[in-house]
Coordinates of C-alpha atoms and ligand atoms in Angstrom, one line a residue:
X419 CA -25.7 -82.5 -41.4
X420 CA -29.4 -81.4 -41.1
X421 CA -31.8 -81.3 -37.8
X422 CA -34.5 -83.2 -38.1
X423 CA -36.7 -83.4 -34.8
X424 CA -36.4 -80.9 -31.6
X425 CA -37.8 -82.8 -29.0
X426 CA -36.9 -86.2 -27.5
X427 CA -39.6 -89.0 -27.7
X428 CA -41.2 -87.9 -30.6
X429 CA -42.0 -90.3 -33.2
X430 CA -41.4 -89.4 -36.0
X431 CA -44.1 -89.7 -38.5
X432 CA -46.2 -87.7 -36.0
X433 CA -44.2 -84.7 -37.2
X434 CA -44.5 -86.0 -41.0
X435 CA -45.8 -82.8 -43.0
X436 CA -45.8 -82.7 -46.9
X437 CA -43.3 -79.8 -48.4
X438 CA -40.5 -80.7 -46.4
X439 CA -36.9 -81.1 -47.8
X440 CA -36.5 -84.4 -49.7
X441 CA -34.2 -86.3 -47.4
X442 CA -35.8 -85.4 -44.5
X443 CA -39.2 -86.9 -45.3
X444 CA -37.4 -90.3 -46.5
X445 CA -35.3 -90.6 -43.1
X446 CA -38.5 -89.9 -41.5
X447 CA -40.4 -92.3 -43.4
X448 CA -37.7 -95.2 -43.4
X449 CA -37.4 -94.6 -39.3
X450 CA -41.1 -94.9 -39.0
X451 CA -40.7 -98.4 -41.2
X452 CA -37.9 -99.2 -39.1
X453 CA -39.5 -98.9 -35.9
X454 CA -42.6 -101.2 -37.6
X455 CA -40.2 -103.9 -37.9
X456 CA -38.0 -103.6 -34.5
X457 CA -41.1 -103.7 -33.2
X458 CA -41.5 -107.5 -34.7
X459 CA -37.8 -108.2 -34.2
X460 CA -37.2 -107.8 -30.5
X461 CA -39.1 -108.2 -27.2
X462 CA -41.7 -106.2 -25.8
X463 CA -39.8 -104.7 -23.3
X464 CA -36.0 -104.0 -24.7
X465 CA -38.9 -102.2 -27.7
X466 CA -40.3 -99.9 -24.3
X467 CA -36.9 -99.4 -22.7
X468 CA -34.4 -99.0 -26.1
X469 CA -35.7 -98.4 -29.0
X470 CA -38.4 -96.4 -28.4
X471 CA -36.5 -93.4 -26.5
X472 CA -34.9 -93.1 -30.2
X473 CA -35.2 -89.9 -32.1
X474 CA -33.2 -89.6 -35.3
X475 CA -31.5 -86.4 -35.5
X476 CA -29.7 -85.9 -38.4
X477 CA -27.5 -87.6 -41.5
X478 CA -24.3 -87.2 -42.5
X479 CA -23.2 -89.0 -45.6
X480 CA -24.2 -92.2 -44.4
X481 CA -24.0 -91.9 -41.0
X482 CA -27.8 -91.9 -39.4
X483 CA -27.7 -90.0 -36.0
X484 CA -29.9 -91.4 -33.3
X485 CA -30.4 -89.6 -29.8
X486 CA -31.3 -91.0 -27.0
X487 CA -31.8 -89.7 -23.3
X488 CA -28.8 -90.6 -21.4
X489 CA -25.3 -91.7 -21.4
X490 CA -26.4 -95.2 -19.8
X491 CA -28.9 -96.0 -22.4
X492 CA -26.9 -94.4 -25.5
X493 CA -23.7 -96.8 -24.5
X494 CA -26.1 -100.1 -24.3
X495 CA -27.7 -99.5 -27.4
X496 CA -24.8 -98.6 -29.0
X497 CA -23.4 -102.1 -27.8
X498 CA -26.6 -104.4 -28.6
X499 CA -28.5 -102.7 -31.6
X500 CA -26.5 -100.7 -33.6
X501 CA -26.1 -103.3 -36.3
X502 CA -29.9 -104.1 -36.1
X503 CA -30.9 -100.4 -36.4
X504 CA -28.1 -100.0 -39.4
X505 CA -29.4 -103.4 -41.6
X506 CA -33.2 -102.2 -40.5
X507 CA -32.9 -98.6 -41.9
X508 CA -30.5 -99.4 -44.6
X509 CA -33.3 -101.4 -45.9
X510 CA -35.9 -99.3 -45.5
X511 CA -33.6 -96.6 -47.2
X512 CA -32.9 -99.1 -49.9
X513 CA -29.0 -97.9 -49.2
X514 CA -26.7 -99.1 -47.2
X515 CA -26.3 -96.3 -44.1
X516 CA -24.8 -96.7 -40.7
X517 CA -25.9 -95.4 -37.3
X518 CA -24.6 -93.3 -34.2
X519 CA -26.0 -93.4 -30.9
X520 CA -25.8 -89.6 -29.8
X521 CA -27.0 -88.3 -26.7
X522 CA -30.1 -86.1 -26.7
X523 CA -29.5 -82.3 -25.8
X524 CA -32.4 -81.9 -23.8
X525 CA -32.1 -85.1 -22.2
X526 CA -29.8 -83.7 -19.4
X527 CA -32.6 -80.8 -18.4
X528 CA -35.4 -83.1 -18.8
X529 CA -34.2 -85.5 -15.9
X530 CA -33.6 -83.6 -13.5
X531 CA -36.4 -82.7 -11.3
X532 CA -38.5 -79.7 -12.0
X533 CA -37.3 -76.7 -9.3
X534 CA -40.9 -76.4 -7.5
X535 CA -40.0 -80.8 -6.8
X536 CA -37.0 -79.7 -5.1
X537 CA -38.2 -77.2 -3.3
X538 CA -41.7 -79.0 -1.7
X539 CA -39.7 -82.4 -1.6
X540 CA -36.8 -81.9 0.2
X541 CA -34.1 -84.5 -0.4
X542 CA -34.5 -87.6 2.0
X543 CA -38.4 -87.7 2.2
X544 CA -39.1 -90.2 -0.9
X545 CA -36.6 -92.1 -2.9
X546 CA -36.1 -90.5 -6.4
X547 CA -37.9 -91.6 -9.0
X548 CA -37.0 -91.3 -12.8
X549 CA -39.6 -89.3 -14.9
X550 CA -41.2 -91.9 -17.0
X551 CA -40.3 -91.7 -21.0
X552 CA -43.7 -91.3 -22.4
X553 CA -44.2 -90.8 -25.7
X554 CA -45.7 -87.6 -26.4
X555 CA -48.1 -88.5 -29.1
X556 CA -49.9 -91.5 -26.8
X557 CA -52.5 -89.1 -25.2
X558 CA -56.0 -89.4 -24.9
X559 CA -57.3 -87.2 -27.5
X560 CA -55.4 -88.7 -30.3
X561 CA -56.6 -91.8 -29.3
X562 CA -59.7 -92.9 -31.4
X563 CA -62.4 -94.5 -29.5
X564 CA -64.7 -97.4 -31.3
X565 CA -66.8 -100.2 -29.8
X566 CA -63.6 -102.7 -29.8
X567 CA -61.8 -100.1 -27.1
X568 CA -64.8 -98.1 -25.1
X569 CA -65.0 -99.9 -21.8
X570 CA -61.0 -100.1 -21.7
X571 CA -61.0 -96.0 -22.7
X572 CA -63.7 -95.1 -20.2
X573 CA -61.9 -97.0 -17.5
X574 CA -58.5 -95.3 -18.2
X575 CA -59.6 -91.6 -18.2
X576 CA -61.8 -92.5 -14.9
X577 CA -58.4 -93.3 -13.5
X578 CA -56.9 -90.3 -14.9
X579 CA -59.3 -87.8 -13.5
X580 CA -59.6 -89.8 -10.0
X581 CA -56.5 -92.1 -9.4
X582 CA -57.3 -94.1 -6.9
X583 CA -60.8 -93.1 -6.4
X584 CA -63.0 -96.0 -8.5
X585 CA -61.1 -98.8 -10.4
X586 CA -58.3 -100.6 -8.9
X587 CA -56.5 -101.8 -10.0
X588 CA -57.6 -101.3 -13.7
X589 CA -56.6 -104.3 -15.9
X590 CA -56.7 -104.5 -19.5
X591 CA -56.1 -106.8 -21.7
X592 CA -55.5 -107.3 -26.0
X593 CA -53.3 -108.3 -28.8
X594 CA -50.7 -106.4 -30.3
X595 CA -50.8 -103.2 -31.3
X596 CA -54.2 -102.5 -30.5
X597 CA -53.5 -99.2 -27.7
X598 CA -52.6 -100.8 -24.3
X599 CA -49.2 -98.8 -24.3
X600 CA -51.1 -95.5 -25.3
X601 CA -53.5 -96.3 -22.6
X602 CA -51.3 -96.4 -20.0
X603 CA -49.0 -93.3 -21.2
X604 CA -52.2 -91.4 -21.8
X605 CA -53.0 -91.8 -17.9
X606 CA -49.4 -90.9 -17.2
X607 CA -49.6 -88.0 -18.9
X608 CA -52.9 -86.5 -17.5
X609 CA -52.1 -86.9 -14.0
X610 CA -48.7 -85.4 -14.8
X611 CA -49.9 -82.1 -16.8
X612 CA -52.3 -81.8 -13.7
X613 CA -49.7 -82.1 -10.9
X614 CA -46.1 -82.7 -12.1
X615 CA -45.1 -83.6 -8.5
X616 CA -47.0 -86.7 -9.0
X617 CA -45.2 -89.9 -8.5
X618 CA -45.8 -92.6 -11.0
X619 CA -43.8 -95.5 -11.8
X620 CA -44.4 -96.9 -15.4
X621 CA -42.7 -100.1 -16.0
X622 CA -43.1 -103.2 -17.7
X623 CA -43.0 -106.6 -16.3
X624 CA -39.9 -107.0 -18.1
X625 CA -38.1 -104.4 -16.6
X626 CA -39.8 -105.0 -13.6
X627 CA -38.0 -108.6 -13.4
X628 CA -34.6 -107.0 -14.5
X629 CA -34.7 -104.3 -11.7
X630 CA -35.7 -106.5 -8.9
X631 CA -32.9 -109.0 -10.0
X632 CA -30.4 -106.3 -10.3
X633 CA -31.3 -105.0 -6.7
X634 CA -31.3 -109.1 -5.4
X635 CA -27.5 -109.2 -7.1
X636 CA -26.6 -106.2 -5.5
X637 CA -27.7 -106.6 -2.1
X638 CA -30.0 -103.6 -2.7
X639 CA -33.6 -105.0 -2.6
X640 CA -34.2 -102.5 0.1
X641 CA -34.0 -99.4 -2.0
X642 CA -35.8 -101.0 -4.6
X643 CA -38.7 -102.0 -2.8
X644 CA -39.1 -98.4 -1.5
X645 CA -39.0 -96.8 -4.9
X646 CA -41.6 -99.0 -6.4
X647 CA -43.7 -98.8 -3.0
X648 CA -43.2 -94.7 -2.6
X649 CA -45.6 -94.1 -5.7
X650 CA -49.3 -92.8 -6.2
X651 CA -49.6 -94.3 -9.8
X652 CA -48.2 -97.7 -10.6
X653 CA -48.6 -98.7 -14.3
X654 CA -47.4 -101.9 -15.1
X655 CA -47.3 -102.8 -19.1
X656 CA -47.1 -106.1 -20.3
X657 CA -47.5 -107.8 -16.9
X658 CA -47.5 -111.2 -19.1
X659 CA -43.6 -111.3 -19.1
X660 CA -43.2 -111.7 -15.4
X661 CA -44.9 -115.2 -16.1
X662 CA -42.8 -118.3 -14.6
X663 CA -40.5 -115.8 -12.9
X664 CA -41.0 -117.1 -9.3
X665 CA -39.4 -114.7 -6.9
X666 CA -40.2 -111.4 -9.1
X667 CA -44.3 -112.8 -9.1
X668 CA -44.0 -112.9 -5.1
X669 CA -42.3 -109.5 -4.9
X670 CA -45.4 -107.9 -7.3
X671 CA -47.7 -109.5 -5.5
X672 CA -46.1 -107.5 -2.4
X673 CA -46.0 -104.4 -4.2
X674 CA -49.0 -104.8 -5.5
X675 CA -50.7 -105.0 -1.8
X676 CA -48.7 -102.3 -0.6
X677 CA -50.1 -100.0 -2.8
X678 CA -53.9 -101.3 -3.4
X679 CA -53.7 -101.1 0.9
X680 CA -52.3 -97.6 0.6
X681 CA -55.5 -96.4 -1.9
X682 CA -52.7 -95.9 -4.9
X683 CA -54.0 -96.6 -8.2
X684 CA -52.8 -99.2 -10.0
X685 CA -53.5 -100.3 -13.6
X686 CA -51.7 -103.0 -15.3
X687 CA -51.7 -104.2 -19.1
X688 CA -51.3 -107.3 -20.4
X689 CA -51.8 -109.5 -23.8
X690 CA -54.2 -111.9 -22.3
X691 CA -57.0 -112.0 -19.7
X692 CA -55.8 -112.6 -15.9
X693 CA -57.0 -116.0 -16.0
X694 CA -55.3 -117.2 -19.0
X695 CA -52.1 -115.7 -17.5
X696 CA -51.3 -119.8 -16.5
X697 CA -48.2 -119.5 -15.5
X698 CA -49.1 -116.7 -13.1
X699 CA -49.7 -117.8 -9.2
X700 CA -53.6 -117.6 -8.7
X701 CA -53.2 -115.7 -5.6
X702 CA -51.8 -113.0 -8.2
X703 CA -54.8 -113.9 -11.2
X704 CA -57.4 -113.3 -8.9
X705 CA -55.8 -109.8 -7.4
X706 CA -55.7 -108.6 -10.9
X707 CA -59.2 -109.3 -11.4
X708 CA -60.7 -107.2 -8.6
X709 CA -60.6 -104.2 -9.6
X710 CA -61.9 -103.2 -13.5
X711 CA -60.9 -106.1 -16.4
X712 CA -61.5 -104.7 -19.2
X713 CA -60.5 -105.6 -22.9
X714 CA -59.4 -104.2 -25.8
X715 CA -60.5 -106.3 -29.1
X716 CA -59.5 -105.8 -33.2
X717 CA -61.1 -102.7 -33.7
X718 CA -63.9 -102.8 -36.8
X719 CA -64.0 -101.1 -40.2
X720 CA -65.7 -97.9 -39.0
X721 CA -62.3 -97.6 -35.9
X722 CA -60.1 -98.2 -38.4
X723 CA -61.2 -95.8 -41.0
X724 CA -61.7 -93.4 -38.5
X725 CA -58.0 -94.0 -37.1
X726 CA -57.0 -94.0 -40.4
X727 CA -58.3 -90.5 -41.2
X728 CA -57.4 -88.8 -37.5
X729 CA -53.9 -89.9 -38.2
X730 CA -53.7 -88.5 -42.0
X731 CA -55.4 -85.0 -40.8
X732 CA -52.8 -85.1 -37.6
X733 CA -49.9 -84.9 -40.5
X734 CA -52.2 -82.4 -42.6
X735 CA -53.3 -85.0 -45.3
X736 CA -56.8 -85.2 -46.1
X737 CA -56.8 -89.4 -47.6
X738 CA -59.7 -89.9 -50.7
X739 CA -62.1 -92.0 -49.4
X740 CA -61.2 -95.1 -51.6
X741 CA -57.4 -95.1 -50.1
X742 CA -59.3 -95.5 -46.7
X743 CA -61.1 -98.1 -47.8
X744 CA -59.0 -100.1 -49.3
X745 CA -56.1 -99.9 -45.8
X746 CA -59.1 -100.5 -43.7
X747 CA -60.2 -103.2 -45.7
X748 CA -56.5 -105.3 -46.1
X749 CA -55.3 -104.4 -42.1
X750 CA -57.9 -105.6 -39.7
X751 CA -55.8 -106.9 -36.2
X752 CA -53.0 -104.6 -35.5
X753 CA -53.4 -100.6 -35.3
X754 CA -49.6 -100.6 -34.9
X755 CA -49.5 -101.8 -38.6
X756 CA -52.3 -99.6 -40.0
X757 CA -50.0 -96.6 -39.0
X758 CA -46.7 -98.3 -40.3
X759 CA -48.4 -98.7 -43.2
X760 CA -49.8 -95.5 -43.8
X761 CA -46.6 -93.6 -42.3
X762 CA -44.7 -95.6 -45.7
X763 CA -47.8 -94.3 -48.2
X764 CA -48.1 -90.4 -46.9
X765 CA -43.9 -90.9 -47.9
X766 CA -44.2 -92.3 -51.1
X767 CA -46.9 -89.3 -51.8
X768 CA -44.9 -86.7 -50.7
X769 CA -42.4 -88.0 -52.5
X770 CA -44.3 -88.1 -55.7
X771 CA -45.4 -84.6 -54.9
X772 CA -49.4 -85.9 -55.5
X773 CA -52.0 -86.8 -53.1
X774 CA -52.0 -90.7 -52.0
X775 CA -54.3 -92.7 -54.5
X776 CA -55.3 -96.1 -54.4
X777 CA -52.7 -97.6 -56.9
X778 CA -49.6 -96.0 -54.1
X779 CA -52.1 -97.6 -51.9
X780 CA -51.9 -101.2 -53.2
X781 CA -48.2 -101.3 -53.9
X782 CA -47.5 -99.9 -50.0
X783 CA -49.8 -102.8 -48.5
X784 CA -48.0 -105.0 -50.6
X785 CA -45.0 -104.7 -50.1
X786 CA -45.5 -104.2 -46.3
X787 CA -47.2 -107.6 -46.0
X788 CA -44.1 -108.9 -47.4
X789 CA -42.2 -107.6 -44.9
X790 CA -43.9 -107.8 -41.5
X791 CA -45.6 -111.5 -41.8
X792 CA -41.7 -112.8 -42.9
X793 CA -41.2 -115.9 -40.2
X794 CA -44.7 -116.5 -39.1
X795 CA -46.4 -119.6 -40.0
X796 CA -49.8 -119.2 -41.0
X797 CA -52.7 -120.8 -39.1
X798 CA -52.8 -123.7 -42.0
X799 CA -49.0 -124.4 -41.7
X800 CA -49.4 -124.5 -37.8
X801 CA -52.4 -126.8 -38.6
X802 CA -50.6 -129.0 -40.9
X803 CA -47.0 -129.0 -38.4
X804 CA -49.5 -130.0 -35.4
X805 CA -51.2 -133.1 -38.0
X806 CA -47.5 -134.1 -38.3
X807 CA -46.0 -133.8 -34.8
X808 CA -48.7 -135.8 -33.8
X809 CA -48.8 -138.5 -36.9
X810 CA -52.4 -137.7 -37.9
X811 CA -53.9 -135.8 -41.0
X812 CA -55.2 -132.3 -41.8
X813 CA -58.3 -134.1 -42.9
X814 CA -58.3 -135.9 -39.0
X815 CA -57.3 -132.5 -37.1
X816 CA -60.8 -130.4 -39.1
X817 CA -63.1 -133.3 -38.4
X818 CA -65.1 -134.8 -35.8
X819 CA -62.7 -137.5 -34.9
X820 CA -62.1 -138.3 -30.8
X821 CA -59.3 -140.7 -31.1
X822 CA -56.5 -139.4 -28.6
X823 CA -54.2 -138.3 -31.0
X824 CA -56.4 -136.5 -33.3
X825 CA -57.9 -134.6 -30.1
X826 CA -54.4 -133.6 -28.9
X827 CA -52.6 -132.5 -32.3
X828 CA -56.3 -130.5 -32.6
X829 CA -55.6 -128.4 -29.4
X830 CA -52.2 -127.9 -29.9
X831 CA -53.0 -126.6 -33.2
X832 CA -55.8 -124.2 -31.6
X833 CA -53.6 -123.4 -29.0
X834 CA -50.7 -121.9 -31.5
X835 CA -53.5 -120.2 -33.6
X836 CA -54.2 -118.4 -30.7
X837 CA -50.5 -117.4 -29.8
X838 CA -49.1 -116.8 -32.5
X839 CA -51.7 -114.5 -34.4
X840 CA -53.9 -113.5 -31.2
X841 CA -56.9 -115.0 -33.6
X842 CA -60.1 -114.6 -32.0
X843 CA -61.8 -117.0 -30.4
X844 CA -64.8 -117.6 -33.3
X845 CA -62.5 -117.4 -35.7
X846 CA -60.5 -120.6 -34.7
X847 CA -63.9 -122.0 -34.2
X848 CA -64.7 -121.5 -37.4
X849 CA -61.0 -122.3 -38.6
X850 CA -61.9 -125.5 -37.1
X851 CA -65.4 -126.2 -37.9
X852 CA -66.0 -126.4 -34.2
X853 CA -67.9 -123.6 -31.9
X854 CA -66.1 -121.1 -30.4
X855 CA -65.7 -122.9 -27.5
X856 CA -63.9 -126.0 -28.2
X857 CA -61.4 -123.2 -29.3
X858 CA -61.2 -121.6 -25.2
X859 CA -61.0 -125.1 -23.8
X860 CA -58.6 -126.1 -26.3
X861 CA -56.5 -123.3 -25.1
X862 CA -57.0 -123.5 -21.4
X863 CA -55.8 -127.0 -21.2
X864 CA -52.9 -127.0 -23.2
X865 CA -52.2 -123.8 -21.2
X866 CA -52.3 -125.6 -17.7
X867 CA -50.6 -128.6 -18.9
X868 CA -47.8 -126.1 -19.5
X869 CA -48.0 -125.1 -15.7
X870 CA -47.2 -128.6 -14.9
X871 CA -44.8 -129.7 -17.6
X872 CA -43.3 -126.4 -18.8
X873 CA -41.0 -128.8 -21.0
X874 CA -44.0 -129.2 -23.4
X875 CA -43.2 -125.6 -24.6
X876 CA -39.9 -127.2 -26.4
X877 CA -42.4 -129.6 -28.0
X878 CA -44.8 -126.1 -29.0
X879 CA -41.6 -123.9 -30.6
X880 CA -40.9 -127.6 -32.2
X881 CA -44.1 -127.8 -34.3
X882 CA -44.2 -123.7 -35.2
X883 CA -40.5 -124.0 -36.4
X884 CA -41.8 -127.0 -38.4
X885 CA -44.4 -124.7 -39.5
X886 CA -42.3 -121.7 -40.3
X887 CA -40.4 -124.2 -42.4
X888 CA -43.1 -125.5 -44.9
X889 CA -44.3 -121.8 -45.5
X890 CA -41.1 -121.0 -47.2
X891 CA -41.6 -124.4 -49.8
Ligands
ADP1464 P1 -50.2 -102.3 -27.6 O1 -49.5 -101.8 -26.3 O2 -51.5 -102.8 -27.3 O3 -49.3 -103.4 -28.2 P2 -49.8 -99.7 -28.6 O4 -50.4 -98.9 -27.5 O5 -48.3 -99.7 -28.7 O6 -50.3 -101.2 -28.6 O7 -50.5 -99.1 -30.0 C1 -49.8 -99.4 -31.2 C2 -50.0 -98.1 -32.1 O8 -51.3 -98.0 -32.4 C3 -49.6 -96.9 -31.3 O9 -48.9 -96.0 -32.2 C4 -50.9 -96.3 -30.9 O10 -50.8 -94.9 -30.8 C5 -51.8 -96.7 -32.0 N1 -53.2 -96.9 -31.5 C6 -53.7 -98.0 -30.9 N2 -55.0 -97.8 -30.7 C7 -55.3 -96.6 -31.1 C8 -56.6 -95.8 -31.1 N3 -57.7 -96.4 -30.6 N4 -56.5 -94.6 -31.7 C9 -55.4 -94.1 -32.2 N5 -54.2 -94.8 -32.2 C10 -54.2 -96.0 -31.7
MG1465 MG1 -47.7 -102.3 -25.5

């Protein structure tokens, strides 16, 4: 069996040099693809909490050891992913391996609390809190600023240097994969490295809902509350998932005012602005927007090349200037994918023991598109499904037509071009041969119809399964 990483939470590629033995670059590279597609595969959340406290540790035969941080979360993965993780990596590896959930060595050290804690906290002042997971990587200077992320940037380092002091709470907002997560651990990680007694919670909704429903079951709300209210930092990822959840919205909203009373700082994340968050109580909408909104967008060409390069250099690989091009060219939404995808071609070069050129380029975009757009429809299938559903034609949906059923099946069309690939806004206009705003209010009133009749989303998943259908004939 051979070591492959020392430290817990580090991803992988970040430690991706050239001239390393064999197998270790491929496990390496086939856990980075791995990751890429868990990432598709399962929630936001059980992606936070599970899989991304993974660090694979060794092989033996083909047996794949996995470590994670503690005997709780190596016996629950072990029961709910290991099959997923196995078929993932066996495919990325192009062999058929298995996994083991180990536990990580230094996990035991690394929760416990630091001696100086113990000593200026004595036991019984402040309920416990667990030392946040961040990932090591997600820091500020690895992060690459551009015009589609400034405003969201400057507003997370003045929280980092002054928590509490100027935006609160800090909200941003974006698609996939475009930084919020490395946001939020990037603030984590400042105020830490300056003051490792500081408290900060870093949760997402998800687990958020879990924990307060777990304390509600076991008659141990109490403690809960305390932990959650005892902090100086309270980042809150993906705030989107505690939408519809009654109770859990009510105690936030408690939490929330706790804190922003007490002058804590508070920054939350979430995949759409506060007031498209419809199923969300507006008491809560309009506390999230008093403090700093701020957005993150699709980066342009310039971010991405840059990202592109930063992360080649960071793994010692200077890219030609065509191979940036061309990757900066093909992945334009998702930074999450740009890495994936050059993660899989800094392999294939080290495997081929030459520097990455443009034709390992186009065969590594090509066959990653095949993998991570599998299962969703594209915006003309979601066009055509809506047409269907709603007995009218593509022709009828793209033209001027008012007639009721040509205007509905047109804003339930816009409406699943904007969920289901985060499109923006002038692009669906365009899409649509309407202005950009047709494409808001399109979205805003199916979205509020879905506050009052949240049996309308069965009729939604209805018309993208029947678009997820006609992509594959
Ligand atoms: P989100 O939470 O918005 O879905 P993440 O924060 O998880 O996205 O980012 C996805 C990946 O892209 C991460 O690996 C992150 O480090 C990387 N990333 C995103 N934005 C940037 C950036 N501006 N510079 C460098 N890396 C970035
Ligand atoms: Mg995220």
């Amino acid at each position: 069996m051979f070591e492959l990483l020392a430290g817990r939470h580090t991803i992988a590629s970040t430690q991706l040099t050239l001239g390393e033995p064999e197998q270790v670059v491929i496990l390496k590279g086939a856990w980075e693809a791995t990751l890429v597609e868990l990432k598709e595969l399962v929630n936001p959340a059980t992606y936070d909490r599970w899989i991304s406290t993974l660090t694979p540790v060794g092989r033996t035969g083909s047996v794949i050891s996995l470590a994670t941080n503690g005997e709780f979360a190596r016996q629950w993965i072990t029961r709910k992913f290991t099959e997923m993780l196995a078929a993932s990596l066996s495919s990325a590896l192009g062999e058929p391996v298995t996994v083991q959930i180990v536990l990580d060595e230094n996990a035991k050290t690394e929760q416990a609390p630091p001696p100086s804690v113990a000593k200026k906290k004595p036991s019984g002042s402040e309920p416990a809190i667990r030392r946040p997971g961040f990932i090591s990587k997600y820091t500020f200077d690895r992060f690459v600023e551009g015009n589609s992320n400034r405003l969201a940037l400057a507003g997370a380092q003045a929280v980092a240097a002054q928590p509490g002091k100027k935006f609160n709470p800090l909200f941003i907002y974006g698609g996939p994969g475009l930084g919020k997560t490395h946001l939020l651990h990037a603030i984590g990680q400042q105020v830490l490295a300056r003051d490792a007694r500081s408290r900060i919670v870093y949760l997402t909704g998800q687990v958020f809902a879990e924990e307060f429903i777990h304390s509600v079951k076991t008659g141990r709300v109490g403690e809960f509350r305390s932990m959650q209210r005892s902090v100086d930092i309270w980042l809150v990822d993906d705030v989107q998932l505690i939408a519809g959840k009654d109770r859990t919205q009510e105690e936030l909203f408690h939490t929330f005012n706790f804190l922003y009373e007490g002058g804590r700082q508070i920054v939350i994340c979430s995949d759409r602005p506060p007031r498209e968050l419809y199923l969300m109580e507006e008491r809560l909408r309009s506390r999230f927007e008093s403090g700093l909104v701020a957005d993150i967008s699709p980066p342009d060409f310039e971010t991405r090349a840059a990202i592109l390069i930063k992360k080649a250099e960071e793994e010692g690989v200077e890219l030609p200037m065509d191979v940036v091009d061309l990757m900066a060219d093909r992945i334009q939404s998702n930074i999450r994918k740009l890495e994936g995808s050059l993660c899989r071609l800094l392999a294939e070069a080290s495997l081929a023991g030459r520097p990455p050129t443009v034709e390992m380029a186009e065969e590594v975009l090509r066959s990653f598109f095949e993998d991570t757009n599998a299962g969703k429809p594209s915006p003309e299938a979601l066009i055509e499904a809506s047409a269907d559903y709603h007995g009218v034609t593509m022709e009828e949906v793209m033209g001027k037509g008012r007639r009721q059923a040509i205007t509905r099946a047109r804003q339930v069309a816009m409406y699943l071009c904007r969920e289901v690939w985060s499109l923006p806004w002038k692009q669906i206009g365009t899409l649509f041969r309407k202005d950009h705003s047709s494409a808001i209010y399109a979205h805003k009133s199916i979205g509020e119809e879905l506050v009052r009749r949240p049996d309308q989303q069965r009729v939604l998943d209805e018309i993208v399964e029947a678009a997820r259908s006609k992509r594959q004939h």
